[in-house]
Amino acid sequence: MASKIDLSGRNAVVTGGAQGIGRAIVERLSESGAAVAIWDRDGKLAADAAAELGGSAIAVGCDVMRLTEIEAARDTTVTALGRIDILVNNAGIYRAAATLDITEEHWDAIMTINAKAVFFATQAVLPTMIAAKHGNIISLASMAGKVGSKTNLPYNASKAAVVSMTKSIALAHAADGIRANCVCPGFVETDMWNMVARDQSALLGMSPEEFTSQREKSVPLGRMERPEDVANVIGFLASSKSGYMTGQALSVDGGLVMHG
Ligand SMILES: NC(=O)c1ccc[n+]([C@@H]2O[C@H](COP(=O)([O-])OP(=O)(O)OC[C@H]3O[C@@H](n4cnc5c(N)ncnc54)[C@H](O)[C@@H]3O)[C@@H](O)[C@H]2O)c1
C-alpha cells in the first residue's frame, strides 16, 4: 500500500469550504489529489478559494439551509465532476445565550444548519455513492457534542445530533460500501472563534482576549487549535488509511475531552 495519503481520482464536496476550517480541508484534500467542489453560501469567497487552487477545485454557491439549493449543488457537482466520493459536512454556525434567553428563532437557526443540513446534504449525495458502491461521509461535530455547556445549549445539542447521525448513517450504509465518521475539534482559531470569544466573554463578564487566553490555558497540549489540525485528520478519514473506521466521533482537541 502507498505510504502517502492519495486521493487522486476522488471527487470531494466540502460545505462551508470558502474559509476557516472548511478552507483548510479543501486545501488538504486538493493537495492529496482530490477534485473538490466548494459549496458555500458566500459564492464570491468560494470562487476566490477555488481560483487560488487552480484547476483542482470548483465553487458552487449553496446555502445548505435550503434543500433546493443542496439538490442543485449536488446536480452541478455531478455534472462537473462526474461523481461524488467524499462529502465533508463542515458548514455550521455558533450562537451563545443563557438557557432562559434561548429563543425559538435561536434554536431553529442553529439546528437548521448544524443538524438538519448535515442530514439532507448526506441524503442528497447518498444515491450517487450507493450506485458507485463506495462513499465517505465526514461531518464536523465538536467537543461541544460530547460535553455540556452553560451558555451554548442549542449548539451543543446540534453537535451531539451530528455524532448520533454519523452512527446511524454508518450502520445503515456500511453494506453499500459507505463509511461515515465525524470529528470533534476544540478551540479552533477562525472567524467563528472570534464570535465565540465575543459572545461568551460578554456573558461571563470578561474581555474576549481574557476569555481566549483562559481557554488556551485549559488545553492540555498548551495552544489553540489551527484549522490545519482538523484538516489533517479529515485527510486521513477521507483516505483508505482509515478504511476500517466507521461510525466514529474522533476528538481532535488538544486533549480537552478524554472520554468517549
Ligand atoms: N472554530 C471552532 O472553534 C470550532 C470548534 C469545533 C467545531 N467547529 C465546527 O467546524 C465547522 C467550521 O467552523 P469554522 O470555525 O471554520 O467557521 P467559520 O464561521 O470560520 O466558517 C464557516 C464557513 O461556512 C460558510 N457557511 C455558513 N453558513 C452557511 C450556509 N448556510 N450554507 C453554506 N455555507 C455556509 C461560511 O460562509 C464560511 O465559509 C462548523 O461546523 C463548526 O461548528 C468549529
mmCIF file of N, CA and C in Angstrom, residues 144-259:
data_model
loop_
_atom_site.group_PDB
_atom_site.id
_atom_site.type_symbol
_atom_site.label_atom_id
_atom_site.label_comp_id
_atom_site.label_asym_id
_atom_site.label_seq_id
_atom_site.Cartn_x
_atom_site.Cartn_y
_atom_site.Cartn_z
ATOM 1 N N ALA A 144 -18.148 20.124 21.721
ATOM 2 C CA ALA A 144 -19.443 20.531 22.285
ATOM 3 C C ALA A 144 -20.495 19.433 22.160
ATOM 4 N N GLY A 145 -20.286 18.495 21.229
ATOM 5 C CA GLY A 145 -21.230 17.390 21.087
ATOM 6 C C GLY A 145 -21.023 16.294 22.109
ATOM 7 N N LYS A 146 -19.927 16.405 22.883
ATOM 8 C CA LYS A 146 -19.615 15.359 23.866
ATOM 9 C C LYS A 146 -19.727 15.848 25.305
ATOM 10 N N VAL A 147 -19.814 17.166 25.492
ATOM 11 C CA VAL A 147 -19.870 17.719 26.852
ATOM 12 C C VAL A 147 -21.040 18.698 26.953
ATOM 13 N N GLY A 148 -21.356 19.126 28.156
ATOM 14 C CA GLY A 148 -22.393 20.130 28.360
ATOM 15 C C GLY A 148 -21.818 21.539 28.308
ATOM 16 N N SER A 149 -22.707 22.525 28.356
ATOM 17 C CA SER A 149 -22.258 23.918 28.350
ATOM 18 C C SER A 149 -23.284 24.775 29.069
ATOM 19 N N LYS A 150 -22.798 25.788 29.786
ATOM 20 C CA LYS A 150 -23.732 26.690 30.473
ATOM 21 C C LYS A 150 -24.384 27.666 29.504
ATOM 22 N N THR A 151 -23.720 27.922 28.370
ATOM 23 C CA THR A 151 -24.159 29.040 27.530
ATOM 24 C C THR A 151 -24.383 28.710 26.059
ATOM 25 N N ASN A 152 -24.309 27.435 25.663
ATOM 26 C CA ASN A 152 -24.497 27.077 24.232
ATOM 27 C C ASN A 152 -25.427 25.891 24.071
ATOM 28 N N LEU A 153 -26.491 25.785 24.816
ATOM 29 C CA LEU A 153 -27.268 24.537 24.782
ATOM 30 C C LEU A 153 -27.678 24.098 23.362
ATOM 31 N N PRO A 154 -28.239 24.989 22.519
ATOM 32 C CA PRO A 154 -28.625 24.504 21.181
ATOM 33 C C PRO A 154 -27.413 24.070 20.354
ATOM 34 N N TYR A 155 -26.315 24.814 20.441
ATOM 35 C CA TYR A 155 -25.112 24.433 19.679
ATOM 36 C C TYR A 155 -24.645 23.043 20.104
ATOM 37 N N ASN A 156 -24.563 22.820 21.421
ATOM 38 C CA ASN A 156 -24.104 21.508 21.891
ATOM 39 C C ASN A 156 -25.056 20.399 21.457
ATOM 40 N N ALA A 157 -26.363 20.679 21.541
ATOM 41 C CA ALA A 157 -27.350 19.662 21.123
ATOM 42 C C ALA A 157 -27.207 19.376 19.629
ATOM 43 N N SER A 158 -26.937 20.418 18.828
ATOM 44 C CA SER A 158 -26.809 20.209 17.369
ATOM 45 C C SER A 158 -25.584 19.353 17.063
ATOM 46 N N LYS A 159 -24.514 19.519 17.824
ATOM 47 C CA LYS A 159 -23.297 18.743 17.559
ATOM 48 C C LYS A 159 -23.441 17.308 18.084
ATOM 49 N N ALA A 160 -24.190 17.129 19.163
ATOM 50 C CA ALA A 160 -24.498 15.760 19.617
ATOM 51 C C ALA A 160 -25.349 15.058 18.559
ATOM 52 N N ALA A 161 -26.214 15.816 17.884
ATOM 53 C CA ALA A 161 -27.024 15.236 16.798
ATOM 54 C C ALA A 161 -26.127 14.766 15.655
ATOM 55 N N VAL A 162 -25.060 15.503 15.383
ATOM 56 C CA VAL A 162 -24.130 15.090 14.319
ATOM 57 C C VAL A 162 -23.465 13.763 14.697
ATOM 58 N N VAL A 163 -23.052 13.650 15.971
ATOM 59 C CA VAL A 163 -22.439 12.391 16.432
ATOM 60 C C VAL A 163 -23.436 11.247 16.252
ATOM 61 N N SER A 164 -24.684 11.477 16.626
ATOM 62 C CA SER A 164 -25.716 10.438 16.532
ATOM 63 C C SER A 164 -26.018 10.072 15.074
ATOM 64 N N MET A 165 -26.168 11.087 14.217
ATOM 65 C CA MET A 165 -26.481 10.805 12.800
ATOM 66 C C MET A 165 -25.345 10.040 12.141
ATOM 67 N N THR A 166 -24.112 10.348 12.536
ATOM 68 C CA THR A 166 -22.942 9.659 11.969
ATOM 69 C C THR A 166 -23.047 8.157 12.224
ATOM 70 N N LYS A 167 -23.453 7.796 13.442
ATOM 71 C CA LYS A 167 -23.563 6.365 13.778
ATOM 72 C C LYS A 167 -24.677 5.707 12.965
ATOM 73 N N SER A 168 -25.813 6.387 12.825
ATOM 74 C CA SER A 168 -26.934 5.790 12.084
ATOM 75 C C SER A 168 -26.607 5.639 10.605
ATOM 76 N N ILE A 169 -25.982 6.655 10.005
ATOM 77 C CA ILE A 169 -25.608 6.563 8.580
ATOM 78 C C ILE A 169 -24.579 5.444 8.394
ATOM 79 N N ALA A 170 -23.616 5.366 9.328
ATOM 80 C CA ALA A 170 -22.575 4.333 9.219
ATOM 81 C C ALA A 170 -23.202 2.945 9.258
ATOM 82 N N LEU A 171 -24.155 2.745 10.166
ATOM 83 C CA LEU A 171 -24.805 1.431 10.288
ATOM 84 C C LEU A 171 -25.663 1.129 9.074
ATOM 85 N N ALA A 172 -26.465 2.113 8.656
ATOM 86 C CA ALA A 172 -27.437 1.877 7.584
ATOM 87 C C ALA A 172 -26.757 1.641 6.239
ATOM 88 N N HIS A 173 -25.543 2.181 6.044
ATOM 89 C CA HIS A 173 -24.943 2.128 4.703
ATOM 90 C C HIS A 173 -23.579 1.454 4.635
ATOM 91 N N ALA A 174 -23.181 0.764 5.699
ATOM 92 C CA ALA A 174 -21.905 0.019 5.643
ATOM 93 C C ALA A 174 -21.941 -1.007 4.513
ATOM 94 N N ALA A 175 -23.078 -1.676 4.354
ATOM 95 C CA ALA A 175 -23.179 -2.724 3.326
ATOM 96 C C ALA A 175 -23.162 -2.145 1.916
ATOM 97 N N ASP A 176 -23.357 -0.825 1.797
ATOM 98 C CA ASP A 176 -23.266 -0.167 0.484
ATOM 99 C C ASP A 176 -21.837 0.294 0.196
ATOM 100 N N GLY A 177 -20.908 -0.019 1.094
ATOM 101 C CA GLY A 177 -19.519 0.409 0.882
ATOM 102 C C GLY A 177 -19.275 1.843 1.326
ATOM 103 N N ILE A 178 -20.172 2.358 2.180
ATOM 104 C CA ILE A 178 -20.069 3.760 2.603
ATOM 105 C C ILE A 178 -19.626 3.838 4.063
ATOM 106 N N ARG A 179 -18.644 4.683 4.325
ATOM 107 C CA ARG A 179 -18.216 4.930 5.708
ATOM 108 C C ARG A 179 -18.687 6.313 6.137
ATOM 109 N N ALA A 180 -18.973 6.480 7.426
ATOM 110 C CA ALA A 180 -19.358 7.792 7.959
ATOM 111 C C ALA A 180 -18.655 7.987 9.295
ATOM 112 N N ASN A 181 -17.958 9.089 9.423
ATOM 113 C CA ASN A 181 -17.281 9.436 10.681
ATOM 114 C C ASN A 181 -17.453 10.923 10.915
ATOM 115 N N CYS A 182 -17.219 11.360 12.150
ATOM 116 C CA CYS A 182 -17.206 12.806 12.390
ATOM 117 C C CYS A 182 -16.015 13.172 13.257
ATOM 118 N N VAL A 183 -15.649 14.441 13.208
ATOM 119 C CA VAL A 183 -14.534 14.922 14.036
ATOM 120 C C VAL A 183 -15.067 15.934 15.037
ATOM 121 N N CYS A 184 -14.411 15.959 16.184
ATOM 122 C CA CYS A 184 -14.837 16.832 17.270
ATOM 123 C C CYS A 184 -13.681 17.758 17.650
ATOM 124 N N PRO A 185 -13.560 18.917 16.964
ATOM 125 C CA PRO A 185 -12.486 19.852 17.306
ATOM 126 C C PRO A 185 -12.760 20.559 18.636
ATOM 127 N N GLY A 186 -11.711 21.265 19.109
ATOM 128 C CA GLY A 186 -11.834 22.027 20.362
ATOM 129 C C GLY A 186 -11.968 23.509 20.081
ATOM 130 N N PHE A 187 -10.901 24.283 20.407
ATOM 131 C CA PHE A 187 -10.950 25.747 20.247
ATOM 132 C C PHE A 187 -10.122 26.142 19.031
ATOM 133 N N VAL A 188 -10.793 26.277 17.880
ATOM 134 C CA VAL A 188 -10.075 26.494 16.614
ATOM 135 C C VAL A 188 -10.115 27.972 16.231
ATOM 136 N N GLU A 189 -8.934 28.531 15.940
ATOM 137 C CA GLU A 189 -8.851 29.962 15.621
ATOM 138 C C GLU A 189 -9.384 30.251 14.223
ATOM 139 N N THR A 190 -10.641 30.669 14.158
ATOM 140 C CA THR A 190 -11.306 31.044 12.890
ATOM 141 C C THR A 190 -12.228 32.225 13.215
ATOM 142 N N ASP A 191 -12.940 32.705 12.187
ATOM 143 C CA ASP A 191 -13.933 33.762 12.424
ATOM 144 C C ASP A 191 -14.961 33.319 13.455
ATOM 145 N N MET A 192 -15.317 32.008 13.393
ATOM 146 C CA MET A 192 -16.294 31.518 14.366
ATOM 147 C C MET A 192 -15.768 31.666 15.793
ATOM 148 N N TRP A 193 -14.460 31.384 15.975
ATOM 149 C CA TRP A 193 -13.908 31.518 17.326
ATOM 150 C C TRP A 193 -14.022 32.964 17.815
ATOM 151 N N ASN A 194 -13.788 33.925 16.901
ATOM 152 C CA ASN A 194 -13.901 35.332 17.306
ATOM 153 C C ASN A 194 -15.302 35.618 17.841
ATOM 154 N N MET A 195 -16.295 34.978 17.237
ATOM 155 C CA MET A 195 -17.677 35.166 17.689
ATOM 156 C C MET A 195 -17.903 34.479 19.039
ATOM 157 N N VAL A 196 -17.327 33.270 19.174
ATOM 158 C CA VAL A 196 -17.435 32.542 20.451
ATOM 159 C C VAL A 196 -16.852 33.414 21.566
ATOM 160 N N ALA A 197 -15.651 33.949 21.312
ATOM 161 C CA ALA A 197 -14.964 34.735 22.348
ATOM 162 C C ALA A 197 -15.754 36.004 22.672
ATOM 163 N N ARG A 198 -16.315 36.639 21.632
ATOM 164 C CA ARG A 198 -17.072 37.879 21.852
ATOM 165 C C ARG A 198 -18.335 37.601 22.672
ATOM 166 N N ASP A 199 -19.097 36.583 22.260
ATOM 167 C CA ASP A 199 -20.391 36.322 22.915
ATOM 168 C C ASP A 199 -20.223 35.723 24.308
ATOM 169 N N GLN A 200 -19.302 34.767 24.425
ATOM 170 C CA GLN A 200 -19.144 34.104 25.728
ATOM 171 C C GLN A 200 -18.520 35.048 26.747
ATOM 172 N N SER A 201 -17.550 35.861 26.308
ATOM 173 C CA SER A 201 -16.900 36.762 27.260
ATOM 174 C C SER A 201 -17.919 37.765 27.802
ATOM 175 N N ALA A 202 -18.841 38.202 26.908
ATOM 176 C CA ALA A 202 -19.868 39.144 27.365
ATOM 177 C C ALA A 202 -20.753 38.487 28.423
ATOM 178 N N LEU A 203 -21.096 37.220 28.211
ATOM 179 C CA LEU A 203 -21.947 36.519 29.176
ATOM 180 C C LEU A 203 -21.212 36.276 30.491
ATOM 181 N N LEU A 204 -19.885 36.094 30.401
ATOM 182 C CA LEU A 204 -19.104 35.758 31.597
ATOM 183 C C LEU A 204 -18.478 36.994 32.255
ATOM 184 N N GLY A 205 -18.696 38.184 31.643
ATOM 185 C CA GLY A 205 -18.187 39.421 32.245
ATOM 186 C C GLY A 205 -16.679 39.564 32.152
ATOM 187 N N MET A 206 -16.095 39.220 31.031
ATOM 188 C CA MET A 206 -14.651 39.432 30.832
ATOM 189 C C MET A 206 -14.427 39.894 29.400
ATOM 190 N N SER A 207 -13.167 40.216 29.053
ATOM 191 C CA SER A 207 -12.906 40.659 27.681
ATOM 192 C C SER A 207 -12.713 39.431 26.789
ATOM 193 N N PRO A 208 -12.914 39.582 25.458
ATOM 194 C CA PRO A 208 -12.688 38.449 24.540
ATOM 195 C C PRO A 208 -11.257 37.919 24.649
ATOM 196 N N GLU A 209 -10.284 38.830 24.867
ATOM 197 C CA GLU A 209 -8.884 38.395 24.959
ATOM 198 C C GLU A 209 -8.676 37.548 26.223
ATOM 199 N N GLU A 210 -9.270 38.004 27.336
ATOM 200 C CA GLU A 210 -9.154 37.216 28.591
ATOM 201 C C GLU A 210 -9.782 35.845 28.419
ATOM 202 N N PHE A 211 -10.936 35.820 27.756
ATOM 203 C CA PHE A 211 -11.642 34.558 27.554
ATOM 204 C C PHE A 211 -10.772 33.594 26.745
ATOM 205 N N THR A 212 -10.204 34.102 25.630
ATOM 206 C CA THR A 212 -9.395 33.233 24.761
ATOM 207 C C THR A 212 -8.162 32.748 25.512
ATOM 208 N N SER A 213 -7.536 33.645 26.270
ATOM 209 C CA SER A 213 -6.323 33.246 26.986
ATOM 210 C C SER A 213 -6.653 32.185 28.060
ATOM 211 N N GLN A 214 -7.797 32.359 28.723
ATOM 212 C CA GLN A 214 -8.232 31.363 29.722
ATOM 213 C C GLN A 214 -8.483 30.005 29.057
ATOM 214 N N ARG A 215 -9.149 30.043 27.917
ATOM 215 C CA ARG A 215 -9.432 28.786 27.205
ATOM 216 C C ARG A 215 -8.134 28.120 26.728
ATOM 217 N N GLU A 216 -7.225 28.939 26.208
ATOM 218 C CA GLU A 216 -5.961 28.386 25.704
ATOM 219 C C GLU A 216 -5.205 27.673 26.827
ATOM 220 N N LYS A 217 -5.231 28.290 28.032
ATOM 221 C CA LYS A 217 -4.513 27.677 29.170
ATOM 222 C C LYS A 217 -5.144 26.360 29.593
ATOM 223 N N SER A 218 -6.422 26.155 29.241
ATOM 224 C CA SER A 218 -7.086 24.912 29.651
ATOM 225 C C SER A 218 -6.797 23.749 28.695
ATOM 226 N N VAL A 219 -6.112 24.029 27.594
ATOM 227 C CA VAL A 219 -5.848 22.963 26.606
ATOM 228 C C VAL A 219 -4.612 22.175 27.037
ATOM 229 N N PRO A 220 -4.742 20.858 27.272
ATOM 230 C CA PRO A 220 -3.568 20.083 27.713
ATOM 231 C C PRO A 220 -2.358 20.248 26.795
ATOM 232 N N LEU A 221 -2.558 20.302 25.481
ATOM 233 C CA LEU A 221 -1.406 20.466 24.583
ATOM 234 C C LEU A 221 -0.921 21.912 24.510
ATOM 235 N N GLY A 222 -1.562 22.823 25.246
ATOM 236 C CA GLY A 222 -0.996 24.143 25.516
ATOM 237 C C GLY A 222 -1.099 25.189 24.430
ATOM 238 N N ARG A 223 -1.915 24.965 23.428
ATOM 239 C CA ARG A 223 -2.110 26.018 22.414
ATOM 240 C C ARG A 223 -3.496 25.895 21.807
ATOM 241 N N MET A 224 -3.930 27.001 21.176
ATOM 242 C CA MET A 224 -5.187 26.972 20.436
ATOM 243 C C MET A 224 -5.023 26.053 19.214
ATOM 244 N N GLU A 225 -6.164 25.575 18.716
ATOM 245 C CA GLU A 225 -6.137 24.677 17.561
ATOM 246 C C GLU A 225 -6.105 25.487 16.262
ATOM 247 N N ARG A 226 -5.397 24.950 15.271
ATOM 248 C CA ARG A 226 -5.361 25.603 13.958
ATOM 249 C C ARG A 226 -6.272 24.831 13.002
ATOM 250 N N PRO A 227 -6.852 25.509 12.000
ATOM 251 C CA PRO A 227 -7.684 24.794 11.031
ATOM 252 C C PRO A 227 -6.971 23.588 10.438
ATOM 253 N N GLU A 228 -5.658 23.692 10.247
ATOM 254 C CA GLU A 228 -4.881 22.586 9.661
ATOM 255 C C GLU A 228 -4.888 21.352 10.559
ATOM 256 N N ASP A 229 -4.970 21.556 11.879
ATOM 257 C CA ASP A 229 -5.002 20.401 12.796
ATOM 258 C C ASP A 229 -6.224 19.529 12.495
ATOM 259 N N VAL A 230 -7.336 20.188 12.194
ATOM 260 C CA VAL A 230 -8.573 19.463 11.876
ATOM 261 C C VAL A 230 -8.467 18.869 10.470
ATOM 262 N N ALA A 231 -7.960 19.680 9.540
ATOM 263 C CA ALA A 231 -7.902 19.255 8.127
ATOM 264 C C ALA A 231 -7.021 18.023 7.957
ATOM 265 N N ASN A 232 -5.930 17.927 8.721
ATOM 266 C CA ASN A 232 -5.046 16.762 8.590
ATOM 267 C C ASN A 232 -5.779 15.477 8.963
ATOM 268 N N VAL A 233 -6.591 15.535 10.004
ATOM 269 C CA VAL A 233 -7.327 14.334 10.427
ATOM 270 C C VAL A 233 -8.419 14.001 9.404
ATOM 271 N N ILE A 234 -9.006 15.036 8.819
ATOM 272 C CA ILE A 234 -10.030 14.781 7.798
ATOM 273 C C ILE A 234 -9.391 14.180 6.542
ATOM 274 N N GLY A 235 -8.176 14.601 6.222
ATOM 275 C CA GLY A 235 -7.453 13.976 5.100
ATOM 276 C C GLY A 235 -7.294 12.483 5.340
ATOM 277 N N PHE A 236 -6.949 12.125 6.568
ATOM 278 C CA PHE A 236 -6.804 10.707 6.948
ATOM 279 C C PHE A 236 -8.151 9.980 6.841
ATOM 280 N N LEU A 237 -9.207 10.596 7.384
ATOM 281 C CA LEU A 237 -10.524 9.943 7.340
ATOM 282 C C LEU A 237 -11.039 9.795 5.906
ATOM 283 N N ALA A 238 -10.642 10.719 5.032
ATOM 284 C CA ALA A 238 -11.099 10.671 3.638
ATOM 285 C C ALA A 238 -10.362 9.605 2.838
ATOM 286 N N SER A 239 -9.287 9.082 3.398
ATOM 287 C CA SER A 239 -8.426 8.173 2.629
ATOM 288 C C SER A 239 -8.634 6.713 3.032
ATOM 289 N N SER A 240 -8.023 5.826 2.258
ATOM 290 C CA SER A 240 -8.124 4.398 2.563
ATOM 291 C C SER A 240 -7.329 4.035 3.820
ATOM 292 N N LYS A 241 -6.484 4.963 4.307
ATOM 293 C CA LYS A 241 -5.725 4.695 5.547
ATOM 294 C C LYS A 241 -6.657 4.487 6.743
ATOM 295 N N SER A 242 -7.868 5.036 6.657
ATOM 296 C CA SER A 242 -8.833 4.868 7.756
ATOM 297 C C SER A 242 -9.929 3.881 7.345
ATOM 298 N N GLY A 243 -9.592 3.004 6.376
ATOM 299 C CA GLY A 243 -10.609 2.162 5.758
ATOM 300 C C GLY A 243 -11.369 1.226 6.685
ATOM 301 N N TYR A 244 -10.845 0.982 7.907
ATOM 302 C CA TYR A 244 -11.559 0.084 8.833
ATOM 303 C C TYR A 244 -12.284 0.878 9.928
ATOM 304 N N MET A 245 -12.429 2.193 9.717
ATOM 305 C CA MET A 245 -13.117 3.037 10.707
ATOM 306 C C MET A 245 -14.461 3.495 10.163
ATOM 307 N N THR A 246 -15.505 3.276 10.926
ATOM 308 C CA THR A 246 -16.788 3.900 10.580
ATOM 309 C C THR A 246 -17.624 4.098 11.839
ATOM 310 N N GLY A 247 -18.464 5.122 11.807
ATOM 311 C CA GLY A 247 -19.349 5.413 12.943
ATOM 312 C C GLY A 247 -18.646 6.064 14.126
ATOM 313 N N GLN A 248 -17.465 6.651 13.888
ATOM 314 C CA GLN A 248 -16.675 7.193 14.999
ATOM 315 C C GLN A 248 -16.788 8.718 15.119
ATOM 316 N N ALA A 249 -16.650 9.187 16.335
ATOM 317 C CA ALA A 249 -16.597 10.629 16.620
ATOM 318 C C ALA A 249 -15.218 10.905 17.216
ATOM 319 N N LEU A 250 -14.316 11.350 16.346
ATOM 320 C CA LEU A 250 -12.904 11.437 16.696
ATOM 321 C C LEU A 250 -12.579 12.814 17.287
ATOM 322 N N SER A 251 -12.125 12.839 18.525
ATOM 323 C CA SER A 251 -11.746 14.118 19.137
ATOM 324 C C SER A 251 -10.415 14.586 18.573
ATOM 325 N N VAL A 252 -10.373 15.863 18.162
ATOM 326 C CA VAL A 252 -9.136 16.499 17.654
ATOM 327 C C VAL A 252 -9.086 17.829 18.374
ATOM 328 N N ASP A 253 -8.719 17.783 19.681
ATOM 329 C CA ASP A 253 -8.966 18.949 20.533
ATOM 330 C C ASP A 253 -7.834 19.250 21.511
ATOM 331 N N GLY A 254 -6.639 18.751 21.199
ATOM 332 C CA GLY A 254 -5.509 19.049 22.087
ATOM 333 C C GLY A 254 -5.619 18.386 23.441
ATOM 334 N N GLY A 255 -6.543 17.433 23.577
ATOM 335 C CA GLY A 255 -6.680 16.708 24.847
ATOM 336 C C GLY A 255 -7.760 17.253 25.768
ATOM 337 N N LEU A 256 -8.630 18.119 25.239
ATOM 338 C CA LEU A 256 -9.664 18.718 26.102
ATOM 339 C C LEU A 256 -10.678 17.694 26.606
ATOM 340 N N VAL A 257 -11.076 16.771 25.719
ATOM 341 C CA VAL A 257 -12.072 15.754 26.101
ATOM 342 C C VAL A 257 -11.417 14.394 25.980
ATOM 343 N N MET A 258 -11.315 13.699 27.100
ATOM 344 C CA MET A 258 -10.596 12.415 27.074
ATOM 345 C C MET A 258 -11.497 11.229 27.384
ATOM 346 N N HIS A 259 -12.803 11.418 27.204
ATOM 347 C CA HIS A 259 -13.676 10.259 27.337
ATOM 348 C C HIS A 259 -14.404 10.065 26.011
#
